Amino acid sequence: IRVGIGLLMVQIKAFAPLVDHVVVAVVNGNHDEVSRQVALDPSEGWNTHIANVAQSICAESSALSHVEFRFPARDHQTLAVEVCGTMIGLFHGHQSGRDVTKYLSEQAAGQTALGGCDVWLSGHFHHFKTMDIGPRFWAQCPTLDPGSAWFRDRTGLESPAGILSMVIGEGWDPRKDISIIRASRN
């Protein structure tokens, strides 16, 4: 948890001087559940805890007063955030099973906030993948982990580490400017 807070603050402090407004959008995944008991609120987890601590740190610094945090609503694991006129839907991915298209189609049919987004981002599967879903776009973000023996044993594959980068905005197609910034695993 301490390392997570430190890493998040390094990122915030790196971006904050470069822009007028920073949005830190946070969702929980299956690995940071506080407990796997269904009766607990899924909006609470180690990711949201780490971001809450970072939010408190930012609140104490005038240099970070333009940093805004967004969290899932109570009893939700997903988040919809408007960025420059584009609705971004964040979900970890463990909710979808292997059929992301079906999951997102059901979210749209249920008229959830996630279902109404223009671009969806997830991370559960640890590898980069994109898909057009109707006029919408889904990107599965790669991971920065040092490699996963579980993933390798399950699939026979390795997943290159990296950070997804894309340009978004109202009327702009994110497919035009998307890239993976590769990371070293050393």
One Martini backbone bead per residue (centre of mass of N, CA, C, O) as a GRO file, in nm:
protein
  186
    1ILE     BB    1   0.060   0.062  -0.021
    2ARG     BB    2   0.299   0.252   0.003
    3VAL     BB    3   0.394   0.214  -0.288
    4GLY     BB    4   0.133   0.305  -0.427
    5ILE     BB    5   0.135   0.592  -0.318
    6GLY     BB    6   0.412   0.671  -0.428
    7LEU     BB    7   0.352   0.621  -0.732
    8LEU     BB    8   0.113   0.815  -0.757
    9MET     BB    9   0.267   1.072  -0.666
   10VAL     BB   10   0.475   1.075  -0.891
   11GLN     BB   11   0.272   1.115  -1.118
   12ILE     BB   12   0.134   1.371  -1.018
   13LYS     BB   13   0.400   1.545  -0.997
   14ALA     BB   14   0.465   1.521  -1.305
   15PHE     BB   15   0.186   1.642  -1.427
   16ALA     BB   16   0.089   1.902  -1.273
   17PRO     BB   17   0.291   2.126  -1.411
   18LEU     BB   18   0.167   2.075  -1.722
   19VAL     BB   19  -0.129   2.142  -1.610
   20ASP     BB   20  -0.451   2.265  -1.507
   21HIS     BB   21  -0.572   1.955  -1.504
   22VAL     BB   22  -0.622   1.671  -1.288
   23VAL     BB   23  -0.731   1.331  -1.337
   24VAL     BB   24  -0.811   1.078  -1.096
   25ALA     BB   25  -0.903   0.760  -1.197
   26VAL     BB   26  -1.080   0.497  -1.006
   27VAL     BB   27  -1.049   0.141  -0.991
   28ASN     BB   28  -1.119  -0.176  -0.911
   29GLY     BB   29  -0.995  -0.498  -0.859
   30ASN     BB   30  -0.946  -0.830  -0.783
   31HIS     BB   31  -0.658  -0.778  -0.627
   32ASP     BB   32  -0.792  -0.522  -0.435
   33GLU     BB   33  -0.962  -0.666  -0.252
   34VAL     BB   34  -1.042  -0.676   0.074
   35SER     BB   35  -1.279  -0.878  -0.001
   36ARG     BB   36  -1.469  -1.170  -0.126
   37GLN     BB   37  -1.724  -1.060  -0.011
   38VAL     BB   38  -2.033  -0.976  -0.135
   39ALA     BB   39  -2.136  -0.773   0.105
   40LEU     BB   40  -1.937  -0.582   0.003
   41ASP     BB   41  -1.818  -0.292  -0.120
   42PRO     BB   42  -1.685  -0.257  -0.448
   43SER     BB   43  -1.575   0.051  -0.412
   44GLU     BB   44  -1.391  -0.094  -0.208
   45GLY     BB   45  -1.028  -0.072  -0.198
   46TRP     BB   46  -0.696  -0.040  -0.247
   47ASN     BB   47  -0.709   0.169  -0.472
   48THR     BB   48  -0.902   0.368  -0.327
   49HIS     BB   49  -0.725   0.403  -0.081
   50ILE     BB   50  -0.475   0.518  -0.216
   51ALA     BB   51  -0.626   0.764  -0.345
   52ASN     BB   52  -0.727   0.887  -0.080
   53VAL     BB   53  -0.447   0.952   0.029
   54ALA     BB   54  -0.356   1.127  -0.211
   55GLN     BB   55  -0.581   1.334  -0.178
   56SER     BB   56  -0.486   1.435   0.100
   57ILE     BB   57  -0.210   1.532   0.007
   58CYS     BB   58  -0.310   1.734  -0.212
   59ALA     BB   59  -0.481   1.915  -0.010
   60GLU     BB   60  -0.195   2.023   0.130
   61SER     BB   61  -0.126   2.139  -0.170
   62SER     BB   62  -0.111   2.406  -0.382
   63ALA     BB   63   0.035   2.254  -0.627
   64LEU     BB   64  -0.232   2.029  -0.607
   65SER     BB   65  -0.525   2.173  -0.638
   66HIS     BB   66  -0.579   2.056  -0.955
   67VAL     BB   67  -0.645   1.780  -0.827
   68GLU     BB   68  -0.866   1.519  -0.926
   69PHE     BB   69  -1.100   1.284  -0.794
   70ARG     BB   70  -1.231   0.960  -0.905
   71PHE     BB   71  -1.508   0.750  -0.810
   72PRO     BB   72  -1.700   0.512  -0.744
   73ALA     BB   73  -1.990   0.435  -0.665
   74ARG     BB   74  -2.173   0.295  -0.464
   75ASP     BB   75  -2.173  -0.039  -0.558
   76HIS     BB   76  -1.928   0.009  -0.764
   77GLN     BB   77  -1.669  -0.075  -1.037
   78THR     BB   78  -1.732   0.174  -1.212
   79LEU     BB   79  -1.641   0.446  -1.456
   80ALA     BB   80  -1.746   0.773  -1.565
   81VAL     BB   81  -1.559   1.005  -1.778
   82GLU     BB   82  -1.513   1.332  -1.872
   83VAL     BB   83  -1.299   1.410  -2.165
   84CYS     BB   84  -1.306   1.645  -2.384
   85GLY     BB   85  -1.607   1.523  -2.478
   86THR     BB   86  -1.536   1.233  -2.365
   87MET     BB   87  -1.648   0.917  -2.279
   88ILE     BB   88  -1.506   0.733  -2.015
   89GLY     BB   89  -1.466   0.385  -1.948
   90LEU     BB   90  -1.411   0.217  -1.637
   91PHE     BB   91  -1.274  -0.119  -1.611
   92HIS     BB   92  -1.106  -0.384  -1.521
   93GLY     BB   93  -1.255  -0.694  -1.635
   94HIS     BB   94  -1.353  -0.928  -1.443
   95GLN     BB   95  -1.666  -0.892  -1.509
   96SER     BB   96  -1.655  -1.006  -1.824
   97GLY     BB   97  -1.466  -1.204  -1.872
   98ARG     BB   98  -1.413  -1.301  -2.210
   99ASP     BB   99  -1.683  -1.119  -2.296
  100VAL     BB  100  -1.677  -0.793  -2.362
  101THR     BB  101  -1.902  -0.737  -2.563
  102LYS     BB  102  -2.132  -0.843  -2.389
  103TYR     BB  103  -2.090  -0.667  -2.143
  104LEU     BB  104  -2.116  -0.388  -2.290
  105SER     BB  105  -2.394  -0.442  -2.413
  106GLU     BB  106  -2.537  -0.474  -2.138
  107GLN     BB  107  -2.472  -0.191  -2.036
  108ALA     BB  108  -2.626  -0.047  -2.261
  109ALA     BB  109  -2.904  -0.184  -2.215
  110GLY     BB  110  -2.900  -0.077  -1.901
  111GLN     BB  111  -2.810   0.227  -1.895
  112THR     BB  112  -2.535   0.276  -1.805
  113ALA     BB  113  -2.269   0.467  -1.776
  114LEU     BB  114  -2.079   0.269  -1.919
  115GLY     BB  115  -2.274   0.213  -2.170
  116GLY     BB  116  -2.241   0.541  -2.267
  117CYS     BB  117  -1.965   0.521  -2.380
  118ASP     BB  118  -1.702   0.580  -2.619
  119VAL     BB  119  -1.471   0.477  -2.421
  120TRP     BB  120  -1.285   0.187  -2.321
  121LEU     BB  121  -1.118   0.072  -2.016
  122SER     BB  122  -0.883  -0.191  -1.937
  123GLY     BB  123  -0.666  -0.453  -1.737
  124HIS     BB  124  -0.693  -0.763  -1.652
  125PHE     BB  125  -0.526  -0.914  -1.907
  126HIS     BB  126  -0.224  -0.761  -1.942
  127HIS     BB  127  -0.290  -0.685  -2.247
  128PHE     BB  128  -0.293  -0.570  -2.562
  129LYS     BB  129  -0.615  -0.445  -2.685
  130THR     BB  130  -0.852  -0.400  -2.955
  131MET     BB  131  -1.199  -0.272  -3.020
  132ASP     BB  132  -1.475  -0.259  -3.206
  133ILE     BB  133  -1.803  -0.132  -3.083
  134GLY     BB  134  -1.913  -0.023  -3.312
  135PRO     BB  135  -1.854   0.319  -3.261
  136ARG     BB  136  -1.680   0.206  -3.048
  137PHE     BB  137  -1.402   0.184  -2.798
  138TRP     BB  138  -1.165  -0.070  -2.701
  139ALA     BB  139  -0.910  -0.088  -2.435
  140GLN     BB  140  -0.652  -0.299  -2.346
  141CYS     BB  141  -0.430  -0.270  -2.109
  142PRO     BB  142  -0.137  -0.286  -2.019
  143THR     BB  143   0.132  -0.372  -1.814
  144LEU     BB  144   0.391  -0.315  -1.544
  145ASP     BB  145   0.467  -0.578  -1.482
  146PRO     BB  146   0.724  -0.838  -1.444
  147GLY     BB  147   0.534  -1.058  -1.483
  148SER     BB  148   0.336  -1.373  -1.534
  149ALA     BB  149   0.316  -1.693  -1.447
  150TRP     BB  150   0.014  -1.736  -1.472
  151PHE     BB  151  -0.020  -1.635  -1.763
  152ARG     BB  152   0.186  -1.825  -1.891
  153ASP     BB  153   0.057  -2.094  -1.788
  154ARG     BB  154  -0.229  -2.041  -1.917
  155THR     BB  155  -0.123  -1.934  -2.231
  156GLY     BB  156   0.203  -1.925  -2.317
  157LEU     BB  157   0.242  -1.616  -2.262
  158GLU     BB  158   0.365  -1.295  -2.306
  159SER     BB  159   0.359  -0.957  -2.165
  160PRO     BB  160   0.423  -0.658  -2.253
  161ALA     BB  161   0.530  -0.383  -2.112
  162GLY     BB  162   0.306  -0.090  -2.054
  163ILE     BB  163   0.168   0.224  -2.183
  164LEU     BB  164  -0.118   0.378  -2.255
  165SER     BB  165  -0.169   0.601  -2.540
  166MET     BB  166  -0.403   0.880  -2.603
  167VAL     BB  167  -0.611   1.070  -2.807
  168ILE     BB  168  -0.869   1.289  -2.688
  169GLY     BB  169  -1.195   1.409  -2.804
  170GLU     BB  170  -1.413   1.587  -2.949
  171GLY     BB  171  -1.428   1.427  -3.262
  172TRP     BB  172  -1.202   1.223  -3.182
  173ASP     BB  173  -1.011   0.952  -3.284
  174PRO     BB  174  -0.827   0.729  -3.092
  175ARG     BB  175  -0.705   0.553  -3.332
  176LYS     BB  176  -0.499   0.773  -3.445
  177ASP     BB  177  -0.362   0.811  -3.127
  178ILE     BB  178  -0.202   0.521  -3.053
  179SER     BB  179   0.007   0.388  -2.782
  180ILE     BB  180   0.299   0.213  -2.665
  181ILE     BB  181   0.489   0.240  -2.381
  182ARG     BB  182   0.763   0.088  -2.326
  183ALA     BB  183   0.888  -0.138  -2.078
  184SER     BB  184   1.104  -0.235  -1.853
  185ARG     BB  185   1.179  -0.536  -1.650
  186ASN     BB  186   1.438  -0.434  -1.467
   0.00000   0.00000   0.00000
